[in-house]
């Protein structure tokens, strides 16, 4: 331990940023800045053992901002800091070195003289910078009288604050000092005893208590603790030994108490740990720390809130019993255990599900519901009537289990919006679940909770989001589900859509029965064929055919044009689309069953109009209702710039009010040149059919697709060959067989149809037949092209053209019978869209014409055929005079 030393009147000063060196303490530092390297080299390295320097604490400006002004002198110290401020050339703000030229620092007025116990010099590569590693020992306190610079570092004129030997002997006789010394040594000895048990050391520390003076011992003990900078400064400023002993005793006692609390926490944690929980040691220690602080009830409060939420969920008795058992299990688990989060999420799901919460049943007004359906949808009379019937039954018997409605039709005919209209009429919440592309049964039934990342099915999740047990749930695209190794979603839907089974629907994740009988299910599909028969049997299918051009015109005028204008910030004052232009768009740019492409084309016209309106240069006059702002700055800006005219538009106005601020001289009226400029050349032409059937071997058929009815041309040609039949157009097996049947029938009737001179004549001798279905990228299949194929072949062999205004559909047998086909309504509507005037149908499809709108039937000539000969008689101009009556 260092003895008392005689300090020189001036010392070189090494600043310690936010750190204090106390007498008797030893510290290791690394000097890298130019000023500190210069100081160590001149004051310590060259003087070797005789070198002394002063360690002076400095405080950053950020520390001053948060903690106030510089720390003042402690007890026993005069107002040296004020003296420092008054000295010439002294300031609170100095710069530590050239590296931080702009950084303001604040010097403390007391420091500690130190000597070097060890010095080592090093050179950094590749910069070649010299650095020093210094081990310093604090010796005694001093007070700064004057601070000045010497080259690149600071020096200070100092006075020692250590007591003389006589003063020390005198204070040792003081009874208060003696009592403080005993108390300090007792506390220190207790601390040393605890540390001996924990670290198996203490012999050298006990020697210090017996040999080192107690006033120096206080500094040594405090220097070994981790305390704040403020407490270090307070200890440095304690020049009075009694104050110093009092503060040191307090700090030692605090350190002793922290060790005891840590031991208590460790004992509590170790007692709770089992062999399988040792990896959670740190988490358990944190929990024990919260218990000591009285801050350990957050998790319990959450569980209490969860239990209260579960009580208010209205679960059935059996499910409540299951939930309580799961909750008791959760309370016994620690939050860090693997199954804790999954159990908690499961209970939160049980609490969030609407077991009894339902939307209030409104008084059903059938007249208002009908008006709502008429306002939202044009046409669809049969569908609307069925919905009104459904609502009437609900009005008479609210708890009736109605059928599951399935709307089947091409895209864009209003299937989804019909479901939302049902929800609005009933006053219930609406939720849509898309099943397109779903191949996993777990999407319907949920995952089992044993899997990582398990979750409930879409039905349960949807009910959780909608928060009522009786919504209108739309199962969209139910015909587009798939199946693979993960299961069959369509089979899982059998339980959901069965009114006798869905009251106890069992989701794999939920693992308890849930009542779906109050949910009104509505499904949509484009085709019925992909839907499995058992699932189709559980639904009432309502077909939505495509719209006629007249219906499209009404829909565009009533619904599409106002919606498109509103979406583009326009109104009728800006853009007007006459009816004849809408008809032009319908006839030449859209031939779809729905109205989506029609809406897209109208939107394109609206965008073109919006561009012209936005490009118009129009100054809006300054509003008379807005007072002029007067300020020198604003006046100056206005004086420097050009004219500024503005109008302040009040909050709360709608798009039309804002648009009215940009009035144009006259509205833009869409005409045919504008339509062609925006939409391009017409995609369809009424002369297309006549042009394509101008040559023999081409006939016009009607087919059904997922997008509605379509017109299908069939082309046949002959070439030199070996009597083979070639089929192209991405055809399925059924349509290939129909082509073979048609060719066989024509060859068998060649003589009767006067296509061959005698029965021994082979129509295919020396030539091949090639039949092609245009639009080769589109897959085609089905038997309804049979009569179209026969007509095409007869036209080819007879070299006579088929009538351009006639289209046909029907399956044929090998004996020439014409069998009924499906999709008659869609096919007739497609013929009407294409401008066809005559349609040949199987006689047994007469009953299906009831569903065709009367306006369409009035514009078409419907011809019913029982045999293929009837078809041929009507397909050619002037009939078929060369055929003889069939003997079969």
mmCIF file with all atom_site columns, N, CA, C and O in Angstrom, residues 692-728:
data_model
loop_
_atom_site.group_PDB
_atom_site.id
_atom_site.type_symbol
_atom_site.label_atom_id
_atom_site.label_alt_id
_atom_site.label_comp_id
_atom_site.label_asym_id
_atom_site.label_entity_id
_atom_site.label_seq_id
_atom_site.pdbx_PDB_ins_code
_atom_site.Cartn_x
_atom_site.Cartn_y
_atom_site.Cartn_z
_atom_site.occupancy
_atom_site.B_iso_or_equiv
_atom_site.pdbx_formal_charge
_atom_site.auth_seq_id
_atom_site.auth_comp_id
_atom_site.auth_asym_id
_atom_site.auth_atom_id
_atom_site.pdbx_PDB_model_num
ATOM 1   N N  . UNK A 1 692 ? -66.808 -17.169 -92.649  1.00 0.00 ? 692 UNK A N  1
ATOM 2   C CA . UNK A 1 692 ? -66.158 -18.437 -92.306  1.00 0.00 ? 692 UNK A CA 1
ATOM 3   C C  . UNK A 1 692 ? -66.873 -19.637 -92.926  1.00 0.00 ? 692 UNK A C  1
ATOM 4   O O  . UNK A 1 692 ? -66.274 -20.689 -93.092  1.00 0.00 ? 692 UNK A O  1
ATOM 5   N N  . UNK A 1 693 ? -68.170 -19.497 -93.210  1.00 0.00 ? 693 UNK A N  1
ATOM 6   C CA . UNK A 1 693 ? -68.888 -20.613 -93.842  1.00 0.00 ? 693 UNK A CA 1
ATOM 7   C C  . UNK A 1 693 ? -69.043 -20.398 -95.336  1.00 0.00 ? 693 UNK A C  1
ATOM 8   O O  . UNK A 1 693 ? -69.903 -21.005 -95.985  1.00 0.00 ? 693 UNK A O  1
ATOM 9   N N  . UNK A 1 694 ? -68.234 -19.529 -95.904  1.00 0.00 ? 694 UNK A N  1
ATOM 10  C CA . UNK A 1 694 ? -68.342 -19.239 -97.337  1.00 0.00 ? 694 UNK A CA 1
ATOM 11  C C  . UNK A 1 694 ? -67.937 -20.433 -98.181  1.00 0.00 ? 694 UNK A C  1
ATOM 12  O O  . UNK A 1 694 ? -68.365 -20.558 -99.334  1.00 0.00 ? 694 UNK A O  1
ATOM 13  N N  . UNK A 1 695 ? -67.114 -21.326 -97.630  1.00 0.00 ? 695 UNK A N  1
ATOM 14  C CA . UNK A 1 695 ? -66.645 -22.488 -98.363  1.00 0.00 ? 695 UNK A CA 1
ATOM 15  C C  . UNK A 1 695 ? -67.344 -23.743 -97.864  1.00 0.00 ? 695 UNK A C  1
ATOM 16  O O  . UNK A 1 695 ? -67.693 -23.847 -96.682  1.00 0.00 ? 695 UNK A O  1
ATOM 17  N N  . UNK A 1 696 ? -67.529 -24.721 -98.726  1.00 0.00 ? 696 UNK A N  1
ATOM 18  C CA . UNK A 1 696 ? -68.120 -25.992 -98.261  1.00 0.00 ? 696 UNK A CA 1
ATOM 19  C C  . UNK A 1 696 ? -67.210 -26.671 -97.238  1.00 0.00 ? 696 UNK A C  1
ATOM 20  O O  . UNK A 1 696 ? -65.985 -26.519 -97.257  1.00 0.00 ? 696 UNK A O  1
ATOM 21  N N  . UNK A 1 697 ? -67.832 -27.430 -96.338  1.00 0.00 ? 697 UNK A N  1
ATOM 22  C CA . UNK A 1 697 ? -67.078 -28.148 -95.314  1.00 0.00 ? 697 UNK A CA 1
ATOM 23  C C  . UNK A 1 697 ? -67.022 -27.442 -93.988  1.00 0.00 ? 697 UNK A C  1
ATOM 24  O O  . UNK A 1 697 ? -66.393 -27.939 -93.050  1.00 0.00 ? 697 UNK A O  1
ATOM 25  N N  . UNK A 1 698 ? -67.676 -26.292 -93.858  1.00 0.00 ? 698 UNK A N  1
ATOM 26  C CA . UNK A 1 698 ? -67.665 -25.535 -92.595  1.00 0.00 ? 698 UNK A CA 1
ATOM 27  C C  . UNK A 1 698 ? -69.091 -25.438 -92.083  1.00 0.00 ? 698 UNK A C  1
ATOM 28  O O  . UNK A 1 698 ? -70.012 -25.075 -92.825  1.00 0.00 ? 698 UNK A O  1
ATOM 29  N N  . UNK A 1 699 ? -69.283 -25.758 -90.810  1.00 0.00 ? 699 UNK A N  1
ATOM 30  C CA . UNK A 1 699 ? -70.595 -25.642 -90.163  1.00 0.00 ? 699 UNK A CA 1
ATOM 31  C C  . UNK A 1 699 ? -70.429 -24.919 -88.835  1.00 0.00 ? 699 UNK A C  1
ATOM 32  O O  . UNK A 1 699 ? -69.329 -24.805 -88.299  1.00 0.00 ? 699 UNK A O  1
ATOM 33  N N  . UNK A 1 700 ? -71.555 -24.440 -88.310  1.00 0.00 ? 700 UNK A N  1
ATOM 34  C CA . UNK A 1 700 ? -71.554 -23.647 -87.076  1.00 0.00 ? 700 UNK A CA 1
ATOM 35  C C  . UNK A 1 700 ? -72.244 -24.443 -85.986  1.00 0.00 ? 700 UNK A C  1
ATOM 36  O O  . UNK A 1 700 ? -73.412 -24.828 -86.127  1.00 0.00 ? 700 UNK A O  1
ATOM 37  N N  . UNK A 1 701 ? -71.511 -24.689 -84.881  1.00 0.00 ? 701 UNK A N  1
ATOM 38  C CA . UNK A 1 701 ? -72.071 -25.409 -83.753  1.00 0.00 ? 701 UNK A CA 1
ATOM 39  C C  . UNK A 1 701 ? -72.175 -24.526 -82.524  1.00 0.00 ? 701 UNK A C  1
ATOM 40  O O  . UNK A 1 701 ? -71.658 -23.409 -82.486  1.00 0.00 ? 701 UNK A O  1
ATOM 41  N N  . UNK A 1 702 ? -72.876 -25.025 -81.529  1.00 0.00 ? 702 UNK A N  1
ATOM 42  C CA . UNK A 1 702 ? -73.035 -24.325 -80.250  1.00 0.00 ? 702 UNK A CA 1
ATOM 43  C C  . UNK A 1 702 ? -72.508 -25.229 -79.149  1.00 0.00 ? 702 UNK A C  1
ATOM 44  O O  . UNK A 1 702 ? -72.878 -26.407 -79.064  1.00 0.00 ? 702 UNK A O  1
ATOM 45  N N  . UNK A 1 703 ? -71.643 -24.681 -78.303  1.00 0.00 ? 703 UNK A N  1
ATOM 46  C CA . UNK A 1 703 ? -71.047 -25.466 -77.221  1.00 0.00 ? 703 UNK A CA 1
ATOM 47  C C  . UNK A 1 703 ? -71.217 -24.709 -75.911  1.00 0.00 ? 703 UNK A C  1
ATOM 48  O O  . UNK A 1 703 ? -71.505 -23.499 -75.890  1.00 0.00 ? 703 UNK A O  1
ATOM 49  N N  . UNK A 1 704 ? -71.021 -25.448 -74.828  1.00 0.00 ? 704 UNK A N  1
ATOM 50  C CA . UNK A 1 704 ? -71.119 -24.847 -73.496  1.00 0.00 ? 704 UNK A CA 1
ATOM 51  C C  . UNK A 1 704 ? -69.745 -24.899 -72.824  1.00 0.00 ? 704 UNK A C  1
ATOM 52  O O  . UNK A 1 704 ? -69.050 -25.920 -72.897  1.00 0.00 ? 704 UNK A O  1
ATOM 53  N N  . UNK A 1 705 ? -69.330 -23.790 -72.195  1.00 0.00 ? 705 UNK A N  1
ATOM 54  C CA . UNK A 1 705 ? -68.068 -23.730 -71.455  1.00 0.00 ? 705 UNK A CA 1
ATOM 55  C C  . UNK A 1 705 ? -68.340 -23.176 -70.067  1.00 0.00 ? 705 UNK A C  1
ATOM 56  O O  . UNK A 1 705 ? -69.465 -22.774 -69.739  1.00 0.00 ? 705 UNK A O  1
ATOM 57  N N  . UNK A 1 706 ? -67.290 -23.163 -69.250  1.00 0.00 ? 706 UNK A N  1
ATOM 58  C CA . UNK A 1 706 ? -67.429 -22.604 -67.909  1.00 0.00 ? 706 UNK A CA 1
ATOM 59  C C  . UNK A 1 706 ? -67.716 -21.117 -67.941  1.00 0.00 ? 706 UNK A C  1
ATOM 60  O O  . UNK A 1 706 ? -68.133 -20.539 -66.936  1.00 0.00 ? 706 UNK A O  1
ATOM 61  N N  . UNK A 1 707 ? -67.479 -20.473 -69.069  1.00 0.00 ? 707 UNK A N  1
ATOM 62  C CA . UNK A 1 707 ? -67.721 -19.045 -69.193  1.00 0.00 ? 707 UNK A CA 1
ATOM 63  C C  . UNK A 1 707 ? -69.028 -18.751 -69.924  1.00 0.00 ? 707 UNK A C  1
ATOM 64  O O  . UNK A 1 707 ? -69.257 -17.628 -70.370  1.00 0.00 ? 707 UNK A O  1
ATOM 65  N N  . UNK A 1 708 ? -69.867 -19.790 -70.074  1.00 0.00 ? 708 UNK A N  1
ATOM 66  C CA . UNK A 1 708 ? -71.138 -19.616 -70.751  1.00 0.00 ? 708 UNK A CA 1
ATOM 67  C C  . UNK A 1 708 ? -71.138 -20.302 -72.108  1.00 0.00 ? 708 UNK A C  1
ATOM 68  O O  . UNK A 1 708 ? -70.243 -21.063 -72.459  1.00 0.00 ? 708 UNK A O  1
ATOM 69  N N  . UNK A 1 709 ? -72.180 -20.038 -72.886  1.00 0.00 ? 709 UNK A N  1
ATOM 70  C CA . UNK A 1 709 ? -72.274 -20.633 -74.218  1.00 0.00 ? 709 UNK A CA 1
ATOM 71  C C  . UNK A 1 709 ? -71.351 -19.939 -75.202  1.00 0.00 ? 709 UNK A C  1
ATOM 72  O O  . UNK A 1 709 ? -71.041 -18.754 -75.072  1.00 0.00 ? 709 UNK A O  1
ATOM 73  N N  . UNK A 1 710 ? -70.898 -20.690 -76.204  1.00 0.00 ? 710 UNK A N  1
ATOM 74  C CA . UNK A 1 710 ? -70.019 -20.153 -77.234  1.00 0.00 ? 710 UNK A CA 1
ATOM 75  C C  . UNK A 1 710 ? -70.397 -20.764 -78.588  1.00 0.00 ? 710 UNK A C  1
ATOM 76  O O  . UNK A 1 710 ? -70.971 -21.849 -78.664  1.00 0.00 ? 710 UNK A O  1
ATOM 77  N N  . UNK A 1 711 ? -70.059 -20.033 -79.643  1.00 0.00 ? 711 UNK A N  1
ATOM 78  C CA . UNK A 1 711 ? -70.224 -20.525 -81.007  1.00 0.00 ? 711 UNK A CA 1
ATOM 79  C C  . UNK A 1 711 ? -68.930 -21.221 -81.424  1.00 0.00 ? 711 UNK A C  1
ATOM 80  O O  . UNK A 1 711 ? -67.838 -20.663 -81.243  1.00 0.00 ? 711 UNK A O  1
ATOM 81  N N  . UNK A 1 712 ? -69.043 -22.440 -81.938  1.00 0.00 ? 712 UNK A N  1
ATOM 82  C CA . UNK A 1 712 ? -67.874 -23.227 -82.333  1.00 0.00 ? 712 UNK A CA 1
ATOM 83  C C  . UNK A 1 712 ? -67.985 -23.606 -83.804  1.00 0.00 ? 712 UNK A C  1
ATOM 84  O O  . UNK A 1 712 ? -68.936 -24.256 -84.216  1.00 0.00 ? 712 UNK A O  1
ATOM 85  N N  . UNK A 1 713 ? -67.006 -23.188 -84.586  1.00 0.00 ? 713 UNK A N  1
ATOM 86  C CA . UNK A 1 713 ? -66.968 -23.560 -85.998  1.00 0.00 ? 713 UNK A CA 1
ATOM 87  C C  . UNK A 1 713 ? -66.273 -24.917 -86.144  1.00 0.00 ? 713 UNK A C  1
ATOM 88  O O  . UNK A 1 713 ? -65.337 -25.234 -85.402  1.00 0.00 ? 713 UNK A O  1
ATOM 89  N N  . UNK A 1 714 ? -66.747 -25.697 -87.095  1.00 0.00 ? 714 UNK A N  1
ATOM 90  C CA . UNK A 1 714 ? -66.147 -27.001 -87.411  1.00 0.00 ? 714 UNK A CA 1
ATOM 91  C C  . UNK A 1 714 ? -65.762 -26.981 -88.872  1.00 0.00 ? 714 UNK A C  1
ATOM 92  O O  . UNK A 1 714 ? -66.612 -26.727 -89.746  1.00 0.00 ? 714 UNK A O  1
ATOM 93  N N  . UNK A 1 715 ? -64.509 -27.233 -89.145  1.00 0.00 ? 715 UNK A N  1
ATOM 94  C CA . UNK A 1 715 ? -63.999 -27.195 -90.512  1.00 0.00 ? 715 UNK A CA 1
ATOM 95  C C  . UNK A 1 715 ? -63.558 -28.594 -90.938  1.00 0.00 ? 715 UNK A C  1
ATOM 96  O O  . UNK A 1 715 ? -62.891 -29.294 -90.167  1.00 0.00 ? 715 UNK A O  1
ATOM 97  N N  . UNK A 1 716 ? -63.917 -28.981 -92.168  1.00 0.00 ? 716 UNK A N  1
ATOM 98  C CA . UNK A 1 716 ? -63.522 -30.275 -92.713  1.00 0.00 ? 716 UNK A CA 1
ATOM 99  C C  . UNK A 1 716 ? -62.977 -30.068 -94.127  1.00 0.00 ? 716 UNK A C  1
ATOM 100 O O  . UNK A 1 716 ? -63.484 -29.225 -94.887  1.00 0.00 ? 716 UNK A O  1
ATOM 101 N N  . UNK A 1 717 ? -61.961 -30.831 -94.455  1.00 0.00 ? 717 UNK A N  1
ATOM 102 C CA . UNK A 1 717 ? -61.366 -30.763 -95.795  1.00 0.00 ? 717 UNK A CA 1
ATOM 103 C C  . UNK A 1 717 ? -60.864 -32.140 -96.188  1.00 0.00 ? 717 UNK A C  1
ATOM 104 O O  . UNK A 1 717 ? -60.615 -32.987 -95.311  1.00 0.00 ? 717 UNK A O  1
ATOM 105 N N  . UNK A 1 718 ? -60.731 -32.344 -97.501  1.00 0.00 ? 718 UNK A N  1
ATOM 106 C CA . UNK A 1 718 ? -60.261 -33.634 -98.028  1.00 0.00 ? 718 UNK A CA 1
ATOM 107 C C  . UNK A 1 718 ? -58.949 -33.415 -98.758  1.00 0.00 ? 718 UNK A C  1
ATOM 108 O O  . UNK A 1 718 ? -58.693 -32.339 -99.307  1.00 0.00 ? 718 UNK A O  1
ATOM 109 N N  . UNK A 1 719 ? -58.124 -34.475 -98.766  1.00 0.00 ? 719 UNK A N  1
ATOM 110 C CA . UNK A 1 719 ? -56.827 -34.407 -99.429  1.00 0.00 ? 719 UNK A CA 1
ATOM 111 C C  . UNK A 1 719 ? -56.452 -35.812 -99.860  1.00 0.00 ? 719 UNK A C  1
ATOM 112 O O  . UNK A 1 719 ? -57.054 -36.810 -99.434  1.00 0.00 ? 719 UNK A O  1
ATOM 113 N N  . UNK A 1 720 ? -55.475 -35.898 -100.723 1.00 0.00 ? 720 UNK A N  1
ATOM 114 C CA . UNK A 1 720 ? -55.022 -37.197 -101.209 1.00 0.00 ? 720 UNK A CA 1
ATOM 115 C C  . UNK A 1 720 ? -54.437 -37.982 -100.045 1.00 0.00 ? 720 UNK A C  1
ATOM 116 O O  . UNK A 1 720 ? -53.656 -37.454 -99.248  1.00 0.00 ? 720 UNK A O  1
ATOM 117 N N  . UNK A 1 721 ? -54.846 -39.235 -99.906  1.00 0.00 ? 721 UNK A N  1
ATOM 118 C CA . UNK A 1 721 ? -54.354 -40.037 -98.801  1.00 0.00 ? 721 UNK A CA 1
ATOM 119 C C  . UNK A 1 721 ? -54.809 -41.471 -98.893  1.00 0.00 ? 721 UNK A C  1
ATOM 120 O O  . UNK A 1 721 ? -55.164 -41.971 -99.970  1.00 0.00 ? 721 UNK A O  1
ATOM 121 N N  . UNK A 1 722 ? -54.877 -42.101 -97.719  1.00 0.00 ? 722 UNK A N  1
ATOM 122 C CA . UNK A 1 722 ? -55.183 -43.524 -97.637  1.00 0.00 ? 722 UNK A CA 1
ATOM 123 C C  . UNK A 1 722 ? -56.503 -43.798 -96.922  1.00 0.00 ? 722 UNK A C  1
ATOM 124 O O  . UNK A 1 722 ? -56.728 -44.899 -96.430  1.00 0.00 ? 722 UNK A O  1
ATOM 125 N N  . UNK A 1 723 ? -57.354 -42.803 -96.806  1.00 0.00 ? 723 UNK A N  1
ATOM 126 C CA . UNK A 1 723 ? -58.641 -43.012 -96.165  1.00 0.00 ? 723 UNK A CA 1
ATOM 127 C C  . UNK A 1 723 ? -58.612 -42.824 -94.661  1.00 0.00 ? 723 UNK A C  1
ATOM 128 O O  . UNK A 1 723 ? -59.482 -43.355 -93.956  1.00 0.00 ? 723 UNK A O  1
ATOM 129 N N  . UNK A 1 724 ? -57.631 -42.041 -94.132  1.00 0.00 ? 724 UNK A N  1
ATOM 130 C CA . UNK A 1 724 ? -57.522 -41.821 -92.687  1.00 0.00 ? 724 UNK A CA 1
ATOM 131 C C  . UNK A 1 724 ? -58.316 -40.586 -92.284  1.00 0.00 ? 724 UNK A C  1
ATOM 132 O O  . UNK A 1 724 ? -58.591 -39.685 -93.087  1.00 0.00 ? 724 UNK A O  1
ATOM 133 N N  . UNK A 1 725 ? -58.671 -40.558 -91.011  1.00 0.00 ? 725 UNK A N  1
ATOM 134 C CA . UNK A 1 725 ? -59.377 -39.412 -90.411  1.00 0.00 ? 725 UNK A CA 1
ATOM 135 C C  . UNK A 1 725 ? -58.418 -38.704 -89.450  1.00 0.00 ? 725 UNK A C  1
ATOM 136 O O  . UNK A 1 725 ? -57.898 -39.318 -88.518  1.00 0.00 ? 725 UNK A O  1
ATOM 137 N N  . UNK A 1 726 ? -58.193 -37.412 -89.653  1.00 0.00 ? 726 UNK A N  1
ATOM 138 C CA . UNK A 1 726 ? -57.311 -36.616 -88.809  1.00 0.00 ? 726 UNK A CA 1
ATOM 139 C C  . UNK A 1 726 ? -58.161 -35.601 -88.041  1.00 0.00 ? 726 UNK A C  1
ATOM 140 O O  . UNK A 1 726 ? -58.997 -34.900 -88.635  1.00 0.00 ? 726 UNK A O  1
ATOM 141 N N  . UNK A 1 727 ? -57.933 -35.525 -86.742  1.00 0.00 ? 727 UNK A N  1
ATOM 142 C CA . UNK A 1 727 ? -58.692 -34.605 -85.870  1.00 0.00 ? 727 UNK A CA 1
ATOM 143 C C  . UNK A 1 727 ? -57.706 -33.701 -85.134  1.00 0.00 ? 727 UNK A C  1
ATOM 144 O O  . UNK A 1 727 ? -56.735 -34.175 -84.536  1.00 0.00 ? 727 UNK A O  1
ATOM 145 N N  . UNK A 1 728 ? -57.938 -32.413 -85.180  1.00 0.00 ? 728 UNK A N  1
ATOM 146 C CA . UNK A 1 728 ? -57.091 -31.449 -84.472  1.00 0.00 ? 728 UNK A CA 1
ATOM 147 C C  . UNK A 1 728 ? -57.969 -30.436 -83.757  1.00 0.00 ? 728 UNK A C  1
ATOM 148 O O  . UNK A 1 728 ? -59.161 -30.289 -84.051  1.00 0.00 ? 728 UNK A O  1
#
